mmCIF file of C-alpha atoms and ligand atoms in Angstrom:
data_model
loop_
_atom_site.group_PDB
_atom_site.id
_atom_site.type_symbol
_atom_site.label_atom_id
_atom_site.label_comp_id
_atom_site.label_asym_id
_atom_site.label_seq_id
_atom_site.Cartn_x
_atom_site.Cartn_y
_atom_site.Cartn_z
ATOM 1 C CA UNK O 1 -12.585 -0.004 8.032
ATOM 2 C CA UNK O 2 -11.020 -1.436 4.909
ATOM 3 C CA UNK O 3 -7.395 -2.206 4.326
ATOM 4 C CA UNK O 4 -5.585 -3.724 1.383
ATOM 5 C CA UNK O 5 -2.944 -6.417 1.556
ATOM 6 C CA UNK O 6 -0.719 -6.901 -1.445
ATOM 7 C CA UNK O 7 0.860 -10.280 -2.032
ATOM 8 C CA UNK O 8 2.851 -11.644 -4.898
ATOM 9 C CA UNK O 9 1.162 -14.611 -6.524
ATOM 10 C CA UNK O 10 2.778 -17.400 -8.535
ATOM 11 C CA UNK O 11 0.412 -18.840 -11.107
ATOM 12 C CA UNK O 12 1.264 -21.998 -13.006
ATOM 13 C CA UNK O 13 1.983 -21.602 -16.709
ATOM 14 C CA UNK O 14 -1.540 -22.602 -17.573
ATOM 15 C CA UNK O 15 -3.022 -20.204 -15.035
ATOM 16 C CA UNK O 16 -0.796 -17.444 -16.301
ATOM 17 C CA UNK O 17 -2.101 -17.941 -19.824
ATOM 18 C CA UNK O 18 -5.628 -17.632 -18.501
ATOM 19 C CA UNK O 19 -4.684 -14.468 -16.640
ATOM 20 C CA UNK O 20 -3.162 -12.913 -19.732
ATOM 21 C CA UNK O 21 -6.263 -13.854 -21.682
ATOM 22 C CA UNK O 22 -8.446 -12.288 -18.981
ATOM 23 C CA UNK O 23 -6.439 -9.072 -19.155
ATOM 24 C CA UNK O 24 -6.725 -8.977 -22.935
ATOM 25 C CA UNK O 25 -10.474 -9.644 -22.943
ATOM 26 C CA UNK O 26 -11.098 -7.093 -20.201
ATOM 27 C CA UNK O 27 -9.117 -4.482 -22.112
ATOM 28 C CA UNK O 28 -11.045 -5.161 -25.299
ATOM 29 C CA UNK O 29 -14.311 -4.888 -23.415
ATOM 30 C CA UNK O 30 -13.132 -1.653 -21.829
ATOM 31 C CA UNK O 31 -12.278 -0.125 -25.194
ATOM 32 C CA UNK O 32 -15.440 -1.415 -26.776
ATOM 33 C CA UNK O 33 -17.599 0.092 -24.010
ATOM 34 C CA UNK O 34 -15.768 3.365 -24.308
ATOM 35 C CA UNK O 35 -16.297 3.360 -28.063
ATOM 36 C CA UNK O 36 -19.984 2.611 -27.595
ATOM 37 C CA UNK O 37 -20.382 5.591 -25.283
ATOM 38 C CA UNK O 38 -18.482 7.895 -27.619
ATOM 39 C CA UNK O 39 -20.304 6.806 -30.755
ATOM 40 C CA UNK O 40 -23.755 6.955 -29.174
ATOM 41 C CA UNK O 41 -23.124 10.390 -27.799
ATOM 42 C CA UNK O 42 -21.874 11.612 -31.180
ATOM 43 C CA UNK O 43 -24.828 10.155 -33.046
ATOM 44 C CA UNK O 44 -27.679 10.921 -30.657
ATOM 45 C CA UNK O 45 -26.344 13.286 -27.983
ATOM 46 C CA UNK O 46 -27.413 10.763 -25.372
ATOM 47 C CA UNK O 47 -25.265 9.116 -22.722
ATOM 48 C CA UNK O 48 -24.946 5.389 -22.341
ATOM 49 C CA UNK O 49 -25.116 4.505 -18.657
ATOM 50 C CA UNK O 50 -23.472 1.761 -16.675
ATOM 51 C CA UNK O 51 -26.727 -0.133 -16.288
ATOM 52 C CA UNK O 52 -27.431 -0.069 -20.014
ATOM 53 C CA UNK O 53 -24.006 -1.526 -20.684
ATOM 54 C CA UNK O 54 -24.347 -4.074 -17.923
ATOM 55 C CA UNK O 55 -27.713 -5.235 -19.273
ATOM 56 C CA UNK O 56 -26.233 -5.839 -22.680
ATOM 57 C CA UNK O 57 -23.424 -8.003 -21.305
ATOM 58 C CA UNK O 58 -25.234 -11.372 -21.637
ATOM 59 C CA UNK O 59 -26.007 -10.737 -25.314
ATOM 60 C CA UNK O 60 -22.423 -9.634 -25.877
ATOM 61 C CA UNK O 61 -21.143 -12.848 -24.305
ATOM 62 C CA UNK O 62 -23.370 -14.883 -26.580
ATOM 63 C CA UNK O 63 -21.859 -13.228 -29.626
ATOM 64 C CA UNK O 64 -18.355 -13.528 -28.191
ATOM 65 C CA UNK O 65 -18.149 -16.926 -26.528
ATOM 66 C CA UNK O 66 -14.530 -16.393 -25.506
ATOM 67 C CA UNK O 67 -15.863 -14.097 -22.790
ATOM 68 C CA UNK O 68 -17.398 -17.071 -21.020
ATOM 69 C CA UNK O 69 -13.880 -17.790 -19.805
ATOM 70 C CA UNK O 70 -14.002 -14.669 -17.623
ATOM 71 C CA UNK O 71 -15.996 -14.433 -14.418
ATOM 72 C CA UNK O 72 -19.054 -12.235 -14.982
ATOM 73 C CA UNK O 73 -18.330 -9.977 -12.017
ATOM 74 C CA UNK O 74 -14.885 -9.312 -13.412
ATOM 75 C CA UNK O 75 -16.538 -8.149 -16.627
ATOM 76 C CA UNK O 76 -19.001 -5.985 -14.706
ATOM 77 C CA UNK O 77 -16.066 -4.396 -12.958
ATOM 78 C CA UNK O 78 -14.625 -3.448 -16.351
ATOM 79 C CA UNK O 79 -17.831 -1.581 -17.161
ATOM 80 C CA UNK O 80 -17.674 0.099 -13.789
ATOM 81 C CA UNK O 81 -14.159 1.273 -14.606
ATOM 82 C CA UNK O 82 -15.434 2.869 -17.796
ATOM 83 C CA UNK O 83 -18.207 4.496 -15.804
ATOM 84 C CA UNK O 84 -15.738 5.798 -13.220
ATOM 85 C CA UNK O 85 -13.510 7.183 -15.968
ATOM 86 C CA UNK O 86 -16.490 9.180 -17.227
ATOM 87 C CA UNK O 87 -17.450 10.316 -13.735
ATOM 88 C CA UNK O 88 -13.909 11.502 -13.144
ATOM 89 C CA UNK O 89 -14.006 13.385 -16.406
ATOM 90 C CA UNK O 90 -17.384 15.011 -15.720
ATOM 91 C CA UNK O 91 -16.325 16.030 -12.238
ATOM 92 C CA UNK O 92 -13.081 17.546 -13.465
ATOM 93 C CA UNK O 93 -10.746 15.019 -11.844
ATOM 94 C CA UNK O 94 -9.406 13.589 -15.099
ATOM 95 C CA UNK O 95 -9.263 14.155 -18.834
ATOM 96 C CA UNK O 96 -11.544 12.570 -21.381
ATOM 97 C CA UNK O 97 -11.400 8.757 -21.064
ATOM 98 C CA UNK O 98 -8.920 7.162 -23.435
ATOM 99 C CA UNK O 99 -8.548 3.818 -25.063
ATOM 100 C CA UNK O 100 -6.163 1.501 -23.284
ATOM 101 C CA UNK O 101 -3.317 -0.543 -24.663
ATOM 102 C CA UNK O 102 -1.471 -3.486 -23.199
ATOM 103 C CA UNK O 103 0.878 -1.244 -21.227
ATOM 104 C CA UNK O 104 -1.748 0.707 -19.391
ATOM 105 C CA UNK O 105 -4.336 -1.960 -18.806
ATOM 106 C CA UNK O 106 -2.753 -4.262 -16.276
ATOM 107 C CA UNK O 107 -5.305 -5.405 -13.752
ATOM 108 C CA UNK O 108 -8.628 -7.099 -13.294
ATOM 109 C CA UNK O 109 -10.856 -7.260 -10.239
ATOM 110 C CA UNK O 110 -13.153 -9.669 -8.491
ATOM 111 C CA UNK O 111 -15.342 -7.064 -6.779
ATOM 112 C CA UNK O 112 -17.223 -9.405 -4.477
ATOM 113 C CA UNK O 113 -15.648 -12.555 -3.281
ATOM 114 C CA UNK O 114 -18.601 -14.130 -1.587
ATOM 115 C CA UNK O 115 -17.936 -17.826 -1.604
ATOM 116 C CA UNK O 116 -15.351 -17.265 1.020
ATOM 117 C CA UNK O 117 -14.738 -20.728 2.334
ATOM 118 C CA UNK O 118 -14.281 -22.094 -1.108
ATOM 119 C CA UNK O 119 -12.012 -19.220 -1.951
ATOM 120 C CA UNK O 120 -9.444 -20.102 0.654
ATOM 121 C CA UNK O 121 -9.949 -23.779 1.132
ATOM 122 C CA UNK O 122 -6.446 -24.577 0.048
ATOM 123 C CA UNK O 123 -3.498 -23.529 2.117
ATOM 124 C CA UNK O 124 -1.358 -20.835 0.639
ATOM 125 C CA UNK O 125 -3.644 -20.244 -2.352
ATOM 126 C CA UNK O 126 -6.350 -17.862 -3.383
ATOM 127 C CA UNK O 127 -9.145 -19.066 -5.565
ATOM 128 C CA UNK O 128 -9.742 -17.008 -8.668
ATOM 129 C CA UNK O 129 -12.905 -18.026 -10.406
ATOM 130 C CA UNK O 130 -12.267 -19.356 -13.944
ATOM 131 C CA UNK O 131 -8.527 -19.399 -13.244
ATOM 132 C CA UNK O 132 -8.103 -21.701 -10.297
ATOM 133 C CA UNK O 133 -6.179 -21.944 -7.026
ATOM 134 C CA UNK O 134 -3.203 -19.644 -7.367
ATOM 135 C CA UNK O 135 -0.262 -19.820 -5.022
ATOM 136 C CA UNK O 136 0.176 -16.750 -2.809
ATOM 137 C CA UNK O 137 3.475 -15.615 -1.337
ATOM 138 C CA UNK O 138 1.959 -14.454 1.930
ATOM 139 C CA UNK O 139 4.612 -12.583 3.863
ATOM 140 C CA UNK O 140 2.313 -11.842 6.741
ATOM 141 C CA UNK O 141 -0.783 -13.132 8.399
ATOM 142 C CA UNK O 142 -4.199 -12.072 7.281
ATOM 143 C CA UNK O 143 -7.727 -13.275 7.888
ATOM 144 C CA UNK O 144 -8.920 -14.859 4.660
ATOM 145 C CA UNK O 145 -12.555 -14.857 5.757
ATOM 146 C CA UNK O 146 -12.542 -11.074 5.786
ATOM 147 C CA UNK O 147 -11.365 -10.666 2.207
ATOM 148 C CA UNK O 148 -14.136 -9.349 0.003
ATOM 149 C CA UNK O 149 -12.362 -8.022 -3.042
ATOM 150 C CA UNK O 150 -9.443 -9.315 -5.070
ATOM 151 C CA UNK O 151 -7.561 -7.258 -7.591
ATOM 152 C CA UNK O 152 -4.983 -8.991 -9.780
ATOM 153 C CA UNK O 153 -2.157 -6.888 -11.196
ATOM 154 C CA UNK O 154 0.593 -7.536 -13.693
ATOM 155 C CA UNK O 155 3.636 -5.454 -12.809
ATOM 156 C CA UNK O 156 7.349 -5.677 -13.585
ATOM 157 C CA UNK O 157 6.889 -9.144 -15.061
ATOM 158 C CA UNK O 158 5.238 -10.422 -11.894
ATOM 159 C CA UNK O 159 1.713 -10.980 -10.680
ATOM 160 C CA UNK O 160 0.267 -9.494 -7.525
ATOM 161 C CA UNK O 161 -3.008 -9.806 -5.684
ATOM 162 C CA UNK O 162 -4.456 -6.888 -3.752
ATOM 163 C CA UNK O 163 -6.800 -8.306 -1.156
ATOM 164 C CA UNK O 164 -9.239 -5.830 0.303
ATOM 165 C CA UNK O 165 -10.178 -6.785 3.825
ATOM 166 C CA UNK O 166 -12.966 -5.436 5.985
ATOM 167 C CA UNK O 167 -11.885 -4.982 9.588
ATOM 168 C CA UNK O 168 -14.307 -4.769 12.474
ATOM 169 C CA UNK O 169 -14.632 -1.414 14.182
ATOM 170 C CA UNK O 170 -13.317 -2.130 17.649
ATOM 171 C CA UNK O 171 -15.186 0.798 19.191
ATOM 172 C CA UNK O 172 -13.962 2.384 22.391
ATOM 173 C CA UNK O 173 -11.986 0.178 24.667
ATOM 174 C CA UNK O 174 -10.761 1.297 28.044
ATOM 175 C CA UNK O 175 -7.143 2.265 27.594
ATOM 176 C CA UNK O 176 -4.898 0.997 30.321
ATOM 177 C CA UNK O 177 -2.708 4.052 30.532
ATOM 178 C CA UNK O 178 0.026 2.144 32.273
ATOM 179 C CA UNK O 179 0.799 0.375 29.062
ATOM 180 C CA UNK O 180 1.203 3.534 27.061
ATOM 181 C CA UNK O 181 4.253 4.159 24.931
ATOM 182 C CA UNK O 182 5.699 7.245 23.274
ATOM 183 C CA UNK O 183 7.364 7.007 19.868
ATOM 184 C CA UNK O 184 9.918 9.479 18.594
ATOM 185 C CA UNK O 185 10.733 9.270 14.893
ATOM 186 C CA UNK O 186 14.323 9.929 15.487
ATOM 187 C CA UNK O 187 17.341 11.601 14.092
ATOM 188 C CA UNK O 188 19.723 8.940 15.346
ATOM 189 C CA UNK O 189 17.351 6.014 15.046
ATOM 190 C CA UNK O 190 14.447 5.121 12.847
ATOM 191 C CA UNK O 191 12.469 5.513 16.027
ATOM 192 C CA UNK O 192 12.966 5.479 19.778
ATOM 193 C CA UNK O 193 10.497 4.457 22.463
ATOM 194 C CA UNK O 194 9.813 5.977 25.846
ATOM 195 C CA UNK O 195 10.809 2.680 27.482
ATOM 196 C CA UNK O 196 14.350 3.133 26.196
ATOM 197 C CA UNK O 197 14.150 0.858 23.148
ATOM 198 C CA UNK O 198 15.651 2.163 19.931
ATOM 199 C CA UNK O 199 15.116 0.734 16.461
ATOM 200 C CA UNK O 200 17.325 1.497 13.482
ATOM 201 C CA UNK O 201 16.736 1.050 9.794
ATOM 202 C CA UNK O 202 17.923 -2.497 9.044
ATOM 203 C CA UNK O 203 21.227 -2.998 7.254
ATOM 204 C CA UNK O 204 19.710 -5.098 4.480
ATOM 205 C CA UNK O 205 17.671 -2.084 3.433
ATOM 206 C CA UNK O 206 20.654 0.190 3.065
ATOM 207 C CA UNK O 207 22.436 -2.601 1.207
ATOM 208 C CA UNK O 208 19.558 -2.956 -1.241
ATOM 209 C CA UNK O 209 19.530 0.795 -1.702
ATOM 210 C CA UNK O 210 23.213 0.739 -2.600
ATOM 211 C CA UNK O 211 22.529 -1.997 -5.104
ATOM 212 C CA UNK O 212 19.732 0.046 -6.634
ATOM 213 C CA UNK O 213 22.051 3.020 -7.083
ATOM 214 C CA UNK O 214 24.523 0.758 -8.871
ATOM 215 C CA UNK O 215 21.831 -0.618 -11.193
ATOM 216 C CA UNK O 216 20.657 2.882 -11.962
ATOM 217 C CA UNK O 217 24.177 3.954 -12.918
ATOM 218 C CA UNK O 218 24.431 0.928 -15.162
ATOM 219 C CA UNK O 219 21.115 1.767 -16.816
ATOM 220 C CA UNK O 220 22.209 5.328 -17.533
ATOM 221 C CA UNK O 221 25.163 4.016 -19.529
ATOM 222 C CA UNK O 222 23.037 1.893 -21.872
ATOM 223 C CA UNK O 223 22.161 3.179 -25.311
ATOM 224 C CA UNK O 224 18.618 4.497 -25.686
ATOM 225 C CA UNK O 225 16.252 2.130 -27.407
ATOM 226 C CA UNK O 226 18.636 -0.798 -27.098
ATOM 227 C CA UNK O 227 17.717 -4.262 -25.940
ATOM 228 C CA UNK O 228 20.225 -4.032 -23.108
ATOM 229 C CA UNK O 229 18.634 -0.855 -21.886
ATOM 230 C CA UNK O 230 15.272 -2.559 -21.709
ATOM 231 C CA UNK O 231 16.803 -5.361 -19.703
ATOM 232 C CA UNK O 232 18.551 -2.936 -17.368
ATOM 233 C CA UNK O 233 15.314 -1.049 -16.915
ATOM 234 C CA UNK O 234 13.505 -4.174 -15.801
ATOM 235 C CA UNK O 235 16.295 -4.901 -13.318
ATOM 236 C CA UNK O 236 16.001 -1.429 -11.821
ATOM 237 C CA UNK O 237 12.247 -1.790 -11.536
ATOM 238 C CA UNK O 238 12.581 -5.185 -9.884
ATOM 239 C CA UNK O 239 15.102 -3.841 -7.396
ATOM 240 C CA UNK O 240 12.770 -0.935 -6.605
ATOM 241 C CA UNK O 241 9.987 -3.379 -5.987
ATOM 242 C CA UNK O 242 12.179 -5.513 -3.758
ATOM 243 C CA UNK O 243 13.178 -2.553 -1.622
ATOM 244 C CA UNK O 244 9.589 -1.409 -1.347
ATOM 245 C CA UNK O 245 8.587 -4.870 -0.169
ATOM 246 C CA UNK O 246 11.460 -5.147 2.283
ATOM 247 C CA UNK O 247 10.631 -1.771 3.728
ATOM 248 C CA UNK O 248 6.939 -2.564 3.993
ATOM 249 C CA UNK O 249 7.745 -5.817 5.695
ATOM 250 C CA UNK O 250 9.998 -4.099 8.215
ATOM 251 C CA UNK O 251 7.381 -1.425 8.941
ATOM 252 C CA UNK O 252 4.605 -3.974 9.307
ATOM 253 C CA UNK O 253 6.533 -6.142 11.744
ATOM 254 C CA UNK O 254 7.630 -3.214 13.880
ATOM 255 C CA UNK O 255 4.207 -1.595 13.976
ATOM 256 C CA UNK O 256 2.601 -4.937 14.804
ATOM 257 C CA UNK O 257 4.905 -5.475 17.783
ATOM 258 C CA UNK O 258 4.420 -1.940 18.977
ATOM 259 C CA UNK O 259 0.640 -2.062 18.849
ATOM 260 C CA UNK O 260 0.144 -5.527 20.276
ATOM 261 C CA UNK O 261 2.390 -4.932 23.274
ATOM 262 C CA UNK O 262 0.937 -1.563 24.312
ATOM 263 C CA UNK O 263 -2.489 -0.087 24.949
ATOM 264 C CA UNK O 264 -1.848 3.550 24.173
ATOM 265 C CA UNK O 265 0.517 4.623 21.427
ATOM 266 C CA UNK O 266 1.515 8.265 21.251
ATOM 267 C CA UNK O 267 3.241 9.640 18.183
ATOM 268 C CA UNK O 268 4.210 12.989 16.823
ATOM 269 C CA UNK O 269 1.904 14.817 14.489
ATOM 270 C CA UNK O 270 4.140 14.593 11.441
ATOM 271 C CA UNK O 271 2.342 17.368 9.614
ATOM 272 C CA UNK O 272 3.140 19.848 12.321
ATOM 273 C CA UNK O 273 6.651 18.517 12.543
ATOM 274 C CA UNK O 274 7.342 18.731 8.822
ATOM 275 C CA UNK O 275 6.301 22.332 8.751
ATOM 276 C CA UNK O 276 8.633 23.170 11.573
ATOM 277 C CA UNK O 277 11.556 21.126 10.398
ATOM 278 C CA UNK O 278 14.733 22.172 8.794
ATOM 279 C CA UNK O 279 14.492 21.481 5.047
ATOM 280 C CA UNK O 280 17.665 19.490 4.449
ATOM 281 C CA UNK O 281 16.885 17.195 7.349
ATOM 282 C CA UNK O 282 13.822 15.987 5.553
ATOM 283 C CA UNK O 283 15.304 13.138 3.621
ATOM 284 C CA UNK O 284 12.530 11.968 1.388
ATOM 285 C CA UNK O 285 12.990 8.273 2.035
ATOM 286 C CA UNK O 286 12.860 8.797 5.747
ATOM 287 C CA UNK O 287 9.808 10.981 5.498
ATOM 288 C CA UNK O 288 7.973 8.437 3.417
ATOM 289 C CA UNK O 289 8.877 5.598 5.774
ATOM 290 C CA UNK O 290 7.872 7.588 8.807
ATOM 291 C CA UNK O 291 4.478 8.473 7.505
ATOM 292 C CA UNK O 292 3.915 4.916 6.264
ATOM 293 C CA UNK O 293 4.930 3.632 9.689
ATOM 294 C CA UNK O 294 2.543 5.984 11.391
ATOM 295 C CA UNK O 295 -0.273 4.937 9.094
ATOM 296 C CA UNK O 296 0.408 1.273 9.868
ATOM 297 C CA UNK O 297 0.432 1.954 13.600
ATOM 298 C CA UNK O 298 -2.780 3.918 13.327
ATOM 299 C CA UNK O 299 -4.750 1.243 11.536
ATOM 300 C CA UNK O 300 -3.358 -1.541 13.669
ATOM 301 C CA UNK O 301 -4.492 0.420 16.717
ATOM 302 C CA UNK O 302 -7.998 0.410 15.291
ATOM 303 C CA UNK O 303 -7.747 -3.226 14.379
ATOM 304 C CA UNK O 304 -6.646 -4.321 17.853
ATOM 305 C CA UNK O 305 -8.732 -1.798 19.776
ATOM 306 C CA UNK O 306 -5.835 0.299 21.042
ATOM 307 C CA UNK O 307 -5.681 4.041 21.584
ATOM 308 C CA UNK O 308 -3.732 6.102 19.094
ATOM 309 C CA UNK O 309 -2.816 9.660 20.027
ATOM 310 C CA UNK O 310 -1.024 12.314 17.987
ATOM 311 C CA UNK O 311 0.679 15.214 19.701
ATOM 312 C CA UNK O 312 2.469 18.383 18.736
ATOM 313 C CA UNK O 313 6.189 17.514 18.834
ATOM 314 C CA UNK O 314 7.282 21.092 19.427
ATOM 315 C CA UNK O 315 10.402 21.342 21.616
ATOM 316 C CA UNK O 316 10.421 17.658 22.514
ATOM 317 C CA UNK O 317 14.040 17.534 21.416
ATOM 318 C CA UNK O 318 14.985 20.549 23.529
ATOM 319 C CA UNK O 319 13.404 19.794 26.879
ATOM 320 C CA UNK O 320 14.090 17.394 29.762
ATOM 321 C CA UNK O 321 11.500 15.127 31.330
ATOM 322 C CA UNK O 322 11.824 17.284 34.429
ATOM 323 C CA UNK O 323 10.682 20.274 32.409
ATOM 324 C CA UNK O 324 14.062 21.969 32.257
ATOM 325 C CA UNK O 325 15.010 23.271 28.802
ATOM 326 C CA UNK O 326 18.070 21.454 27.457
ATOM 327 C CA UNK O 327 19.160 22.861 24.104
ATOM 328 C CA UNK O 328 20.854 20.339 21.809
ATOM 329 C CA UNK O 329 21.970 20.779 18.242
ATOM 330 C CA UNK O 330 21.839 17.884 15.810
ATOM 331 C CA UNK O 331 25.307 16.568 16.573
ATOM 332 C CA UNK O 332 24.505 15.913 20.226
ATOM 333 C CA UNK O 333 23.479 12.306 20.748
ATOM 334 C CA UNK O 334 23.181 12.195 24.522
ATOM 335 C CA UNK O 335 20.782 14.270 26.499
ATOM 336 C CA UNK O 336 22.308 15.556 29.752
ATOM 337 C CA UNK O 337 20.183 17.584 32.099
ATOM 338 C CA UNK O 338 22.039 19.968 34.448
ATOM 339 C CA UNK O 339 19.027 20.183 36.756
ATOM 340 C CA UNK O 340 17.914 16.592 37.416
ATOM 341 C CA UNK O 341 21.025 14.828 36.145
ATOM 342 C CA UNK O 342 19.174 12.655 33.575
ATOM 343 C CA UNK O 343 21.521 11.184 30.980
ATOM 344 C CA UNK O 344 19.936 9.342 28.102
ATOM 345 C CA UNK O 345 19.751 8.883 24.329
ATOM 346 C CA UNK O 346 18.256 12.104 22.994
ATOM 347 C CA UNK O 347 15.541 10.337 21.009
ATOM 348 C CA UNK O 348 14.432 8.321 24.035
ATOM 349 C CA UNK O 349 14.012 11.515 26.024
ATOM 350 C CA UNK O 350 11.891 12.942 23.205
ATOM 351 C CA UNK O 351 9.793 9.767 23.211
ATOM 352 C CA UNK O 352 9.198 10.161 26.954
ATOM 353 C CA UNK O 353 7.999 13.711 26.467
ATOM 354 C CA UNK O 354 5.764 12.612 23.626
ATOM 355 C CA UNK O 355 4.185 9.940 25.826
ATOM 356 C CA UNK O 356 3.635 12.456 28.590
ATOM 357 C CA UNK O 357 1.892 14.850 26.209
ATOM 358 C CA UNK O 358 -0.285 12.074 24.866
ATOM 359 C CA UNK O 359 -1.396 10.886 28.286
ATOM 360 C CA UNK O 360 -2.172 14.462 29.304
ATOM 361 C CA UNK O 361 -4.282 14.829 26.195
ATOM 362 C CA UNK O 362 -6.156 11.616 26.956
ATOM 363 C CA UNK O 363 -6.899 12.396 30.576
ATOM 364 C CA UNK O 364 -7.938 15.946 29.717
ATOM 365 C CA UNK O 365 -10.428 14.726 27.120
HETATM 366 ZN ZN1 ZN S 1 16.004 17.236 33.872
#
C-alpha cells in the first residue's frame, strides 16, 4: 500500500533559485513535447509516443546544456506527464492537452528515489538531486527508507514535498477482541469512544476558522485588480493552508493514538450514515474531517496490522446497550435508559453499540 506524506520544505535562497529554474525548464520541456506531438500529428497523421520522446532526450540535452542542471528522471517524468495528458484525452477523462504557463505548472517529480541512504543521510533534510539537501519541516514521524517518490510543489508562495511511501502489507493478524474499540463520530463531540473517552474539535481550529472568516471579509472589500487585493488573497490562501495543516495534524495524532492502543477499531459506515442523515446536520467541514479521520484510521490499521471494521450505524443513537429503544432528539445530551438505568453521554452509548456490532460482524465471519 502506498501513502503520501506532505511536508513543507525550506530551501536556501540558492536552492530556491535552482528549484525555480527546474520548474521553468520542466515547463518548457512539457510545452515543447506537446508541440512536437501536435505538429507531427498534423504533418504526418502519426502519433509520437513516450518512448520516442524519451529516446530523444539525450540529444535534446546536448543542444540545450541548461537541462543538465535537472536530474534526468525528473525530465523523464515531464514526458510521462505529457503522455498521461494524452491518455486522459483519448480515454475521455480530460480535454485536449494544453500548453502550460507559470501559474499552472507548479511541480516536478523524482519518480524513483533509489539511493535511499544518501537521500536521507542528513537529519531533517531530503536530498534532491541537482538541488541539494533541503530542510524539511517534518510534523510527524515517517520512515525515510520507505520513500520512493518525491514530488516538489510550489504553492501559496511556499514549497512542499510530497513523499510517497510504500508500506508493507501486514496480512492477517489475530485480532485480540478484548482490545476492540467503537468510535462514534458524534453530534456533541468530534468523536466518542466506547470506553467513555470523548474528543472535541480543538479550540485553536475554531479560532483559526474565525480568523479566516475575518480575512475573507477583508478581501471582499478590496478593489478588484488592485495590489491590495492580491495581497489579501495570498493571506486568505495562507490561512486556508494553515487550517488544513492544523486539522490534518490533529486527525493524524488522534488516529495514531486510537490505532496503536487498540486491536480492533469499529467505525460507522459513513456512506450509509450520510444517506440517512438529516441534511442540515451535515456541516461540510465536519463531514470532510470525519471522512478524512476514517481514512487515516483505516490506513493506520493496515500499517500496524490492526483490524478495521465498518458497520451500519442505523439506530445507534436511539437504542440502549441493553437493547431497549431509547428515543432521543438532537437536543438530548445524556442517554437515560428506563429499563436498565444506564446514564451516559449519548455519543458514548452509540460508540458502545457500534463496537458491539463490529465484534458481532467479526465473530460471524
Ligand atoms: Zn438499557
